[in-house]
Structures are given as C-alpha cells and as structure tokens.
PDB file of C-alpha atoms in Angstrom:
ATOM      1  CA  MET A1137     -19.434  49.498  -8.759  1.00 70.00           C
ATOM      2  CA  ASP A1138     -20.290  48.678  -5.130  1.00 58.00           C
ATOM      3  CA  SER A1139     -18.448  47.152  -2.160  1.00 40.00           C
ATOM      4  CA  THR A1140     -17.858  43.910  -4.061  1.00 42.00           C
ATOM      5  CA  ARG A1141     -16.519  45.505  -7.180  1.00 44.00           C
ATOM      6  CA  TRP A1142     -12.982  45.139  -8.444  1.00 41.00           C
ATOM      7  CA  ARG A1143     -10.496  47.494  -6.908  1.00 39.00           C
ATOM      8  CA  SER A1144      -7.330  48.127  -8.855  1.00 36.00           C
ATOM      9  CA  THR A1145      -4.176  48.063  -6.774  1.00 31.00           C
ATOM     10  CA  HIS A1146      -3.244  51.131  -8.709  1.00 35.00           C
ATOM     11  CA  ALA A1147      -6.552  53.029  -8.230  1.00 36.00           C
ATOM     12  CA  LEU A1148      -5.955  56.701  -8.761  1.00 33.00           C
ATOM     13  CA  ALA A1149      -8.170  59.786  -8.772  1.00 33.00           C
ATOM     14  CA  LEU A1150      -9.088  61.063 -12.223  1.00 36.00           C
ATOM     15  CA  SER A1151      -6.056  62.842 -13.538  1.00 35.00           C
ATOM     16  CA  ALA A1152      -6.082  66.210 -15.313  1.00 32.00           C
ATOM     17  CA  ILE A1153      -4.375  64.485 -18.197  1.00 31.00           C
ATOM     18  CA  ALA A1154      -7.214  62.009 -18.625  1.00 40.00           C
ATOM     19  CA  VAL A1155      -9.808  64.752 -18.408  1.00 35.00           C
ATOM     20  CA  GLY A1156      -8.083  66.953 -20.909  1.00 39.00           C
ATOM     21  CA  GLY A1157      -7.276  64.029 -23.267  1.00 40.00           C
ATOM     22  CA  ILE A1158     -10.818  62.820 -23.743  1.00 40.00           C
ATOM     23  CA  LEU A1159     -12.506  65.282 -26.043  1.00 34.00           C
ATOM     24  CA  THR A1160     -15.274  64.898 -28.536  1.00 34.00           C
ATOM     25  CA  ALA A1161     -16.266  67.156 -31.446  1.00 30.00           C
ATOM     26  CA  THR A1162     -19.869  68.103 -30.903  1.00 29.00           C
ATOM     27  CA  MET A1163     -20.241  70.976 -33.343  1.00 29.00           C
ATOM     28  CA  PRO A1164     -18.269  71.972 -36.427  1.00 31.00           C
ATOM     29  CA  GLY A1165     -15.075  73.629 -35.271  1.00 32.00           C
ATOM     30  CA  THR A1166     -15.952  73.125 -31.626  1.00 35.00           C
ATOM     31  CA  ALA A1167     -14.560  70.576 -29.086  1.00 41.00           C
ATOM     32  CA  THR A1168     -15.955  70.195 -25.591  1.00 54.00           C
ATOM     33  CA  ALA A1169     -15.261  67.769 -22.766  1.00 82.00           C
ATOM     34  CA  ALA A1170     -16.816  64.361 -23.262  1.00 93.00           C
ATOM     35  CA  PRO A1171     -20.129  63.650 -21.524  1.00 97.00           C
ATOM     36  CA  SER A1172     -19.371  62.448 -17.996  1.00 98.00           C
ATOM     37  CA  GLY A1173     -21.230  61.049 -15.021  1.00 98.00           C
ATOM     38  CA  PRO A1174     -21.000  59.062 -11.783  1.00 98.00           C
ATOM     39  CA  ASP A1175     -22.341  55.612 -11.076  1.00 97.00           C
ATOM     40  CA  VAL A1176     -24.067  54.942  -7.833  1.00 97.00           C
ATOM     41  CA  SER A1177     -25.637  52.251  -5.687  1.00 97.00           C
ATOM     42  CA  SER A1178     -26.960  52.296  -2.131  1.00 96.00           C
ATOM     43  CA  TRP A1179     -23.463  53.000  -0.902  1.00 95.00           C
ATOM     44  CA  GLN A1180     -23.721  56.614  -2.130  1.00 96.00           C
ATOM     45  CA  HIS A1181     -26.766  57.185   0.111  1.00 96.00           C
ATOM     46  CA  LEU A1182     -24.792  57.599   3.327  1.00 92.00           C
ATOM     47  CA  ASP A1183     -27.136  57.478   6.310  1.00 93.00           C
ATOM     48  CA  GLY A1184     -30.032  57.246   3.978  1.00 93.00           C
ATOM     49  CA  ARG A1185     -29.424  60.692   2.417  1.00 94.00           C
ATOM     50  CA  PHE A1186     -30.839  61.664  -0.941  1.00 96.00           C
ATOM     51  CA  ILE A1187     -28.485  62.374  -3.846  1.00 98.00           C
ATOM     52  CA  ASP A1188     -28.989  65.944  -5.102  1.00 98.00           C
ATOM     53  CA  TRP A1189     -29.271  65.188  -8.780  1.00 98.00           C
ATOM     54  CA  PHE A1190     -29.794  68.823  -9.568  1.00 98.00           C
ATOM     55  CA  ALA A1191     -26.362  69.605  -8.109  1.00 98.00           C
ATOM     56  CA  VAL A1192     -24.933  66.681 -10.114  1.00 98.00           C
ATOM     57  CA  ARG A1193     -26.333  68.155 -13.317  1.00 98.00           C
ATOM     58  CA  ARG A1194     -25.194  71.710 -12.474  1.00 98.00           C
ATOM     59  CA  SER A1195     -21.692  70.438 -11.945  1.00 97.00           C
ATOM     60  CA  GLY A1196     -21.574  69.466 -15.592  1.00 97.00           C
ATOM     61  CA  HIS A1197     -22.414  65.731 -15.482  1.00 98.00           C
ATOM     62  CA  ASP A1198     -24.710  64.565 -18.244  1.00 97.00           C
ATOM     63  CA  PHE A1199     -25.547  61.040 -17.118  1.00 98.00           C
ATOM     64  CA  ALA A1200     -25.327  58.593 -14.264  1.00 98.00           C
ATOM     65  CA  MET A1201     -25.334  54.829 -14.010  1.00 98.00           C
ATOM     66  CA  VAL A1202     -27.512  53.434 -11.193  1.00 98.00           C
ATOM     67  CA  LYS A1203     -27.427  49.928  -9.705  1.00 98.00           C
ATOM     68  CA  ALA A1204     -30.840  48.372 -10.176  1.00 98.00           C
ATOM     69  CA  THR A1205     -30.501  44.707  -9.186  1.00 98.00           C
ATOM     70  CA  GLU A1206     -28.135  41.910  -8.191  1.00 98.00           C
ATOM     71  CA  GLY A1207     -28.602  38.190  -8.471  1.00 98.00           C
ATOM     72  CA  LEU A1208     -32.180  37.003  -7.989  1.00 98.00           C
ATOM     73  CA  ASN A1209     -33.249  38.764  -4.808  1.00 96.00           C
ATOM     74  CA  TYR A1210     -31.677  42.177  -4.515  1.00 98.00           C
ATOM     75  CA  VAL A1211     -33.263  45.448  -5.699  1.00 98.00           C
ATOM     76  CA  ASN A1212     -31.454  48.690  -4.832  1.00 98.00           C
ATOM     77  CA  PRO A1213     -33.739  50.325  -2.294  1.00 97.00           C
ATOM     78  CA  TYR A1214     -32.878  53.791  -3.731  1.00 98.00           C
ATOM     79  CA  PHE A1215     -33.362  52.823  -7.362  1.00 98.00           C
ATOM     80  CA  ILE A1216     -36.851  54.350  -7.921  1.00 96.00           C
ATOM     81  CA  GLN A1217     -35.987  57.479  -5.925  1.00 96.00           C
ATOM     82  CA  ASP A1218     -32.834  58.071  -7.899  1.00 97.00           C
ATOM     83  CA  SER A1219     -34.525  57.304 -11.243  1.00 97.00           C
ATOM     84  CA  LEU A1220     -37.285  59.836 -10.618  1.00 96.00           C
ATOM     85  CA  LEU A1221     -34.978  62.585  -9.398  1.00 97.00           C
ATOM     86  CA  MET A1222     -32.498  62.037 -12.218  1.00 97.00           C
ATOM     87  CA  ARG A1223     -35.230  62.521 -14.787  1.00 95.00           C
ATOM     88  CA  ALA A1224     -36.453  65.644 -13.031  1.00 96.00           C
ATOM     89  CA  ALA A1225     -32.912  67.043 -13.033  1.00 97.00           C
ATOM     90  CA  GLY A1226     -32.331  66.144 -16.712  1.00 96.00           C
ATOM     91  CA  VAL A1227     -29.621  63.557 -16.002  1.00 98.00           C
ATOM     92  CA  ALA A1228     -29.598  60.702 -18.483  1.00 98.00           C
ATOM     93  CA  ARG A1229     -30.098  57.369 -16.737  1.00 98.00           C
ATOM     94  CA  GLY A1230     -28.157  54.183 -17.273  1.00 98.00           C
ATOM     95  CA  THR A1231     -29.051  51.177 -15.094  1.00 98.00           C
ATOM     96  CA  TYR A1232     -27.105  47.999 -14.352  1.00 98.00           C
ATOM     97  CA  HIS A1233     -27.491  44.487 -13.060  1.00 98.00           C
ATOM     98  CA  TYR A1234     -24.670  43.006 -10.950  1.00 98.00           C
ATOM     99  CA  ALA A1235     -24.236  39.510 -12.251  1.00 98.00           C
ATOM    100  CA  GLN A1236     -24.266  36.436 -10.008  1.00 98.00           C
ATOM    101  CA  PRO A1237     -23.330  33.740 -12.459  1.00 98.00           C
ATOM    102  CA  SER A1238     -23.934  30.945  -9.925  1.00 98.00           C
ATOM    103  CA  LEU A1239     -27.662  31.642 -10.516  1.00 98.00           C
ATOM    104  CA  PRO A1240     -29.699  31.287 -13.746  1.00 98.00           C
ATOM    105  CA  PRO A1241     -29.122  34.133 -16.254  1.00 98.00           C
ATOM    106  CA  GLN A1242     -32.587  34.328 -17.707  1.00 98.00           C
ATOM    107  CA  SER A1243     -34.216  34.744 -14.285  1.00 98.00           C
ATOM    108  CA  GLN A1244     -31.806  37.564 -13.423  1.00 98.00           C
ATOM    109  CA  ALA A1245     -32.525  39.290 -16.666  1.00 98.00           C
ATOM    110  CA  ALA A1246     -36.244  39.084 -15.874  1.00 98.00           C
ATOM    111  CA  LEU A1247     -35.760  40.592 -12.421  1.00 98.00           C
ATOM    112  CA  TYR A1248     -33.755  43.458 -13.907  1.00 98.00           C
ATOM    113  CA  ALA A1249     -36.172  44.158 -16.718  1.00 97.00           C
ATOM    114  CA  ALA A1250     -39.170  44.131 -14.314  1.00 96.00           C
ATOM    115  CA  THR A1251     -37.336  46.577 -11.986  1.00 97.00           C
ATOM    116  CA  VAL A1252     -36.221  49.156 -14.535  1.00 96.00           C
ATOM    117  CA  LEU A1253     -39.533  49.148 -16.436  1.00 84.00           C
ATOM    118  CA  GLY A1254     -37.950  49.701 -19.777  1.00 81.00           C
ATOM    119  CA  GLN A1255     -34.853  51.410 -21.083  1.00 87.00           C
ATOM    120  CA  ASN A1256     -36.403  53.115 -24.065  1.00 90.00           C
ATOM    121  CA  GLY A1257     -37.886  56.370 -22.676  1.00 92.00           C
ATOM    122  CA  PRO A1258     -36.440  59.875 -22.767  1.00 94.00           C
ATOM    123  CA  LEU A1259     -33.086  60.130 -20.958  1.00 96.00           C
ATOM    124  CA  ASP A1260     -32.615  56.342 -21.057  1.00 97.00           C
ATOM    125  CA  LEU A1261     -29.227  54.748 -21.920  1.00 98.00           C
ATOM    126  CA  PRO A1262     -29.148  51.051 -22.788  1.00 98.00           C
ATOM    127  CA  PRO A1263     -29.182  48.405 -20.046  1.00 98.00           C
ATOM    128  CA  VAL A1264     -25.822  47.276 -18.524  1.00 98.00           C
ATOM    129  CA  LEU A1265     -24.566  43.911 -17.362  1.00 98.00           C
ATOM    130  CA  ASP A1266     -21.935  44.270 -14.638  1.00 98.00           C
ATOM    131  CA  MET A1267     -19.477  41.434 -15.150  1.00 98.00           C
ATOM    132  CA  GLU A1268     -16.906  41.224 -12.380  1.00 98.00           C
ATOM    133  CA  ASN A1269     -17.886  37.991 -10.534  1.00 97.00           C
ATOM    134  CA  ALA A1270     -17.310  34.528 -12.079  1.00 98.00           C
ATOM    135  CA  GLY A1271     -19.595  32.778  -9.597  1.00 98.00           C
ATOM    136  CA  GLY A1272     -17.327  29.761  -9.588  1.00 98.00           C
ATOM    137  CA  LEU A1273     -17.802  29.050 -13.278  1.00 98.00           C
ATOM    138  CA  ASP A1274     -14.879  28.228 -15.598  1.00 98.00           C
ATOM    139  CA  PRO A1275     -14.473  30.464 -18.638  1.00 98.00           C
ATOM    140  CA  ALA A1276     -16.462  28.290 -21.015  1.00 98.00           C
ATOM    141  CA  ARG A1277     -19.470  28.170 -18.751  1.00 98.00           C
ATOM    142  CA  LEU A1278     -19.190  31.825 -17.841  1.00 98.00           C
ATOM    143  CA  ILE A1279     -19.123  32.822 -21.536  1.00 98.00           C
ATOM    144  CA  ASN A1280     -22.273  30.707 -22.072  1.00 98.00           C
ATOM    145  CA  TRP A1281     -23.926  32.311 -19.029  1.00 98.00           C
ATOM    146  CA  THR A1282     -23.081  35.792 -20.343  1.00 98.00           C
ATOM    147  CA  ARG A1283     -24.392  35.023 -23.815  1.00 98.00           C
ATOM    148  CA  ARG A1284     -27.741  33.774 -22.411  1.00 98.00           C
ATOM    149  CA  TYR A1285     -28.187  36.807 -20.155  1.00 98.00           C
ATOM    150  CA  LEU A1286     -27.382  39.328 -22.923  1.00 98.00           C
ATOM    151  CA  GLU A1287     -29.696  37.661 -25.424  1.00 98.00           C
ATOM    152  CA  THR A1288     -32.550  37.652 -22.843  1.00 98.00           C
ATOM    153  CA  ILE A1289     -32.104  41.228 -21.779  1.00 98.00           C
ATOM    154  CA  GLU A1290     -31.978  42.441 -25.382  1.00 97.00           C
ATOM    155  CA  LEU A1291     -35.209  40.612 -26.081  1.00 97.00           C
ATOM    156  CA  LEU A1292     -36.882  42.084 -22.911  1.00 96.00           C
ATOM    157  CA  THR A1293     -35.714  45.720 -23.371  1.00 95.00           C
ATOM    158  CA  GLY A1294     -35.349  46.027 -27.113  1.00 95.00           C
ATOM    159  CA  ARG A1295     -31.873  47.589 -26.780  1.00 96.00           C
ATOM    160  CA  THR A1296     -28.387  46.300 -27.268  1.00 98.00           C
ATOM    161  CA  PRO A1297     -26.964  45.981 -23.741  1.00 98.00           C
ATOM    162  CA  ILE A1298     -23.636  47.346 -22.575  1.00 98.00           C
ATOM    163  CA  ILE A1299     -21.027  45.115 -20.836  1.00 99.00           C
ATOM    164  CA  TYR A1300     -19.218  46.543 -17.791  1.00 98.00           C
ATOM    165  CA  THR A1301     -15.989  44.833 -16.757  1.00 98.00           C
ATOM    166  CA  ASN A1302     -12.287  45.403 -16.060  1.00 98.00           C
ATOM    167  CA  PRO A1303      -9.329  44.147 -18.099  1.00 98.00           C
ATOM    168  CA  ASN A1304      -8.030  41.612 -15.539  1.00 98.00           C
ATOM    169  CA  PHE A1305     -11.411  40.011 -15.038  1.00 98.00           C
ATOM    170  CA  TRP A1306     -12.071  39.748 -18.769  1.00 98.00           C
ATOM    171  CA  LYS A1307      -8.667  38.332 -19.598  1.00 98.00           C
ATOM    172  CA  THR A1308      -8.824  35.671 -16.863  1.00 98.00           C
ATOM    173  CA  ALA A1309     -12.416  34.738 -15.958  1.00 98.00           C
ATOM    174  CA  MET A1310     -13.613  35.237 -19.576  1.00 98.00           C
ATOM    175  CA  ALA A1311     -10.420  33.903 -21.215  1.00 98.00           C
ATOM    176  CA  ASN A1312     -10.223  37.228 -23.105  1.00 98.00           C
ATOM    177  CA  THR A1313     -12.959  36.040 -25.428  1.00 98.00           C
ATOM    178  CA  ASP A1314     -13.769  38.237 -28.425  1.00 98.00           C
ATOM    179  CA  GLU A1315     -17.314  36.828 -28.789  1.00 98.00           C
ATOM    180  CA  PHE A1316     -19.039  39.944 -27.404  1.00 98.00           C
ATOM    181  CA  VAL A1317     -17.382  42.703 -29.423  1.00 98.00           C
ATOM    182  CA  HIS A1318     -20.733  43.695 -30.965  1.00 98.00           C
ATOM    183  CA  TYR A1319     -21.872  44.830 -27.478  1.00 98.00           C
ATOM    184  CA  PRO A1320     -20.669  48.298 -26.328  1.00 98.00           C
ATOM    185  CA  LEU A1321     -17.899  48.172 -23.726  1.00 98.00           C
ATOM    186  CA  TRP A1322     -17.805  50.023 -20.410  1.00 98.00           C
ATOM    187  CA  ILE A1323     -14.366  49.449 -19.010  1.00 98.00           C
ATOM    188  CA  ALA A1324     -13.057  50.119 -15.496  1.00 98.00           C
ATOM    189  CA  ASP A1325      -9.347  51.153 -15.543  1.00 98.00           C
ATOM    190  CA  TYR A1326      -8.061  53.462 -12.751  1.00 97.00           C
ATOM    191  CA  ARG A1327      -4.380  53.725 -13.687  1.00 94.00           C
ATOM    192  CA  GLY A1328      -4.566  57.341 -14.846  1.00 92.00           C
ATOM    193  CA  ASN A1329      -3.484  56.666 -18.391  1.00 93.00           C
ATOM    194  CA  ASP A1330      -4.663  58.728 -21.361  1.00 95.00           C
ATOM    195  CA  GLN A1331      -6.688  55.697 -22.589  1.00 96.00           C
ATOM    196  CA  PRO A1332      -7.862  52.540 -20.756  1.00 98.00           C
ATOM    197  CA  GLU A1333      -6.756  49.005 -21.610  1.00 98.00           C
ATOM    198  CA  VAL A1334      -9.340  47.388 -23.865  1.00 98.00           C
ATOM    199  CA  PRO A1335      -9.479  43.566 -23.666  1.00 98.00           C
ATOM    200  CA  GLY A1336     -11.418  40.921 -25.589  1.00 98.00           C
ATOM    201  CA  GLY A1337     -10.857  42.230 -29.092  1.00 98.00           C
ATOM    202  CA  TRP A1338     -13.050  45.270 -28.711  1.00 98.00           C
ATOM    203  CA  PRO A1339     -11.950  47.906 -31.164  1.00 97.00           C
ATOM    204  CA  THR A1340     -12.745  50.659 -28.687  1.00 98.00           C
ATOM    205  CA  TRP A1341     -14.516  51.546 -25.480  1.00 98.00           C
ATOM    206  CA  THR A1342     -17.887  53.328 -25.100  1.00 98.00           C
ATOM    207  CA  PHE A1343     -17.738  54.312 -21.436  1.00 98.00           C
ATOM    208  CA  TRP A1344     -14.636  54.453 -19.279  1.00 98.00           C
ATOM    209  CA  GLN A1345     -14.794  54.352 -15.474  1.00 98.00           C
ATOM    210  CA  THR A1346     -11.681  56.366 -14.779  1.00 98.00           C
ATOM    211  CA  THR A1347     -11.775  56.384 -10.962  1.00 96.00           C
ATOM    212  CA  ASP A1348     -13.637  54.908  -7.986  1.00 94.00           C
ATOM    213  CA  ARG A1349     -12.655  57.864  -5.735  1.00 94.00           C
ATOM    214  CA  GLY A1350     -14.239  60.761  -7.507  1.00 96.00           C
ATOM    215  CA  LYS A1351     -16.000  63.653  -5.815  1.00 96.00           C
ATOM    216  CA  VAL A1352     -19.258  64.859  -7.377  1.00 98.00           C
ATOM    217  CA  PRO A1353     -21.331  67.721  -5.989  1.00 98.00           C
ATOM    218  CA  GLY A1354     -24.614  66.413  -4.639  1.00 98.00           C
ATOM    219  CA  ILE A1355     -23.219  62.940  -3.770  1.00 97.00           C
ATOM    220  CA  ALA A1356     -21.925  62.297  -0.207  1.00 93.00           C
ATOM    221  CA  GLY A1357     -18.576  60.607  -0.102  1.00 87.00           C
ATOM    222  CA  GLY A1358     -16.612  59.204  -2.962  1.00 92.00           C
ATOM    223  CA  THR A1359     -18.116  57.788  -6.138  1.00 96.00           C
ATOM    224  CA  ASP A1360     -17.047  56.273  -9.440  1.00 97.00           C
ATOM    225  CA  VAL A1361     -16.789  58.705 -12.350  1.00 98.00           C
ATOM    226  CA  ASN A1362     -17.165  57.827 -16.031  1.00 98.00           C
ATOM    227  CA  VAL A1363     -16.785  59.368 -19.441  1.00 98.00           C
ATOM    228  CA  TYR A1364     -18.432  58.652 -22.826  1.00 98.00           C
ATOM    229  CA  SER A1365     -16.180  58.193 -25.849  1.00 98.00           C
ATOM    230  CA  GLY A1366     -18.647  58.933 -28.599  1.00 97.00           C
ATOM    231  CA  ALA A1367     -18.231  55.378 -29.962  1.00 98.00           C
ATOM    232  CA  GLN A1368     -22.015  54.998 -30.214  1.00 97.00           C
ATOM    233  CA  GLY A1369     -22.508  58.339 -31.941  1.00 96.00           C
ATOM    234  CA  ASP A1370     -24.093  61.500 -30.675  1.00 96.00           C
ATOM    235  CA  PHE A1371     -24.734  61.187 -26.934  1.00 97.00           C
ATOM    236  CA  ALA A1372     -28.038  62.933 -27.070  1.00 95.00           C
ATOM    237  CA  ARG A1373     -29.346  60.365 -29.518  1.00 96.00           C
ATOM    238  CA  TYR A1374     -27.874  57.435 -27.583  1.00 97.00           C
ATOM    239  CA  ALA A1375     -29.554  58.592 -24.393  1.00 96.00           C
ATOM    240  CA  HIS A1376     -32.872  59.433 -26.138  1.00 94.00           C
ATOM    241  CA  ILE A1377     -32.509  63.106 -25.488  1.00 91.00           C
ATOM    242  CA  SER A1378     -33.872  65.887 -27.665  1.00 61.00           C
ATOM    243  CA  GLY A1379     -31.971  69.088 -27.052  1.00 48.00           C
ATOM    244  CA  LEU A1380     -31.814  68.643 -23.253  1.00 47.00           C
ATOM    245  CA  LEU A1381     -28.016  68.473 -22.979  1.00 43.00           C
ATOM    246  CA  GLY A1382     -27.037  71.469 -25.111  1.00 46.00           C
ATOM    247  CA  SER A1383     -23.982  70.731 -27.085  1.00 40.00           C
ATOM    248  CA  SER A1384     -23.436  67.307 -25.437  1.00 39.00           C
TER     249      SER A1384
END
C-alpha cells in the first residue's frame, strides 16, 4: 500500500482477463464490471500535487482506499484533503491503518479512529487494518495483537473492519490462522490470475488488489487498483450510498 508494502516478485499490471472475469449482477438480466478503485497514500501526491478525484470518478472508479495512519505517530498529511475531495467527487471512501505490531494495538486503533472521525457517514466503507508487517512478533503474539486491534476498532467505529493482507504474509507470519474469517478480506495478489489466492480459511474475498502498477486518470504515477467482489452485498449499501453510483 506504500513504500513498505509487500511487493510480489510476480507483480503484473491488471490483465484484461482479470478485468473481464470479475463481473457482478447489479440489475435483473444485467451484468456490469465490478466496482473498482485505487488505494493511495502520500506517495501518490508527487511533488505535493493534488489528486483529481473528479477525474478518478469520471474514469469509472467507484471507491478509493486512503492511508490514514501508521503506528502511533504518523498521520497521512494528505488524508483530510483527499477525504474532502473524494466526497465532493462522489467517490466512496475506505481508510486504512498500517499496523506496527511492535507497538500497542489499542493505542493505534485510538489514533486511527480519532483521525478518520468515523466510518459511518455517506460514502464511507468500513475501516481497514493493513497487515503486512509482523513487527518482530511470532505468530501467536501477532494473532493476539490483531485480535485486540480489531476488537478495539470495531468498538470505536461501530463497523466490522476489513483485513488487508497478502497470501504469503498470512500463511507465514499469521500461521495461516482461520480465526478471523468473520472479518471481510482485502487480498493483494498481483499474479494476473482470474481469482486471487485466499489464505486463512476465508470462504471468499471482498476486495482484491490486482496490481500495484495501475494507471488511474487524476493520479500522478502508478497506483494500486482494486475490485469489489460483491461478497458483502450491494456496494451502494456497503458504502452508505443512496443512488449516487448508478447501477454500481
């Protein structure tokens, strides 16, 4: 998700097969491309430039995930700017916290919750925990850390959080635990397959980060691109939208 995120040795641009293969029925007898969107951090603000969220929306993207916080002392300096402009453009907003498990989970959850100021308004997707750093913890302690963070953020925001990870991290650092299958999964898998690898006993994925080298109008340079599977039901309801995304 940023310069520290996992990079697959087989990272590929989003293939036409993957795009065409992920369809969701949104109206009787009608199938349209699944809701899609980038995820961004300060790295997408090259030279301090704004992201043109209106261009992002015009290009067909329904949502975006924005890095809010990391650890105990980092707040994305562009978070408020992006949040306001996304809402103005009608782009549904997801926000994420990059976990630093060497630091207390409850305090990190409190920083995140205070920064995002709620995830229950119009155009808000649930909160996300970005799990790709073990912080020196063994699997048992990392699983415990994750449980405590998720329970705290659910209490603070009132929504069931999403877990972001990649198959290799989950199978090794998290010992491929199936303890968290009741949380929606956002999986990073850049191999260009029709479907991503789903670890940890999850029956399916909710969001799939298909590439970290996407090109999205309105965003300078490369960016991650994601799709929504429909696993949590109608996207408009999941993102607290009322008729803003058309047939999405």
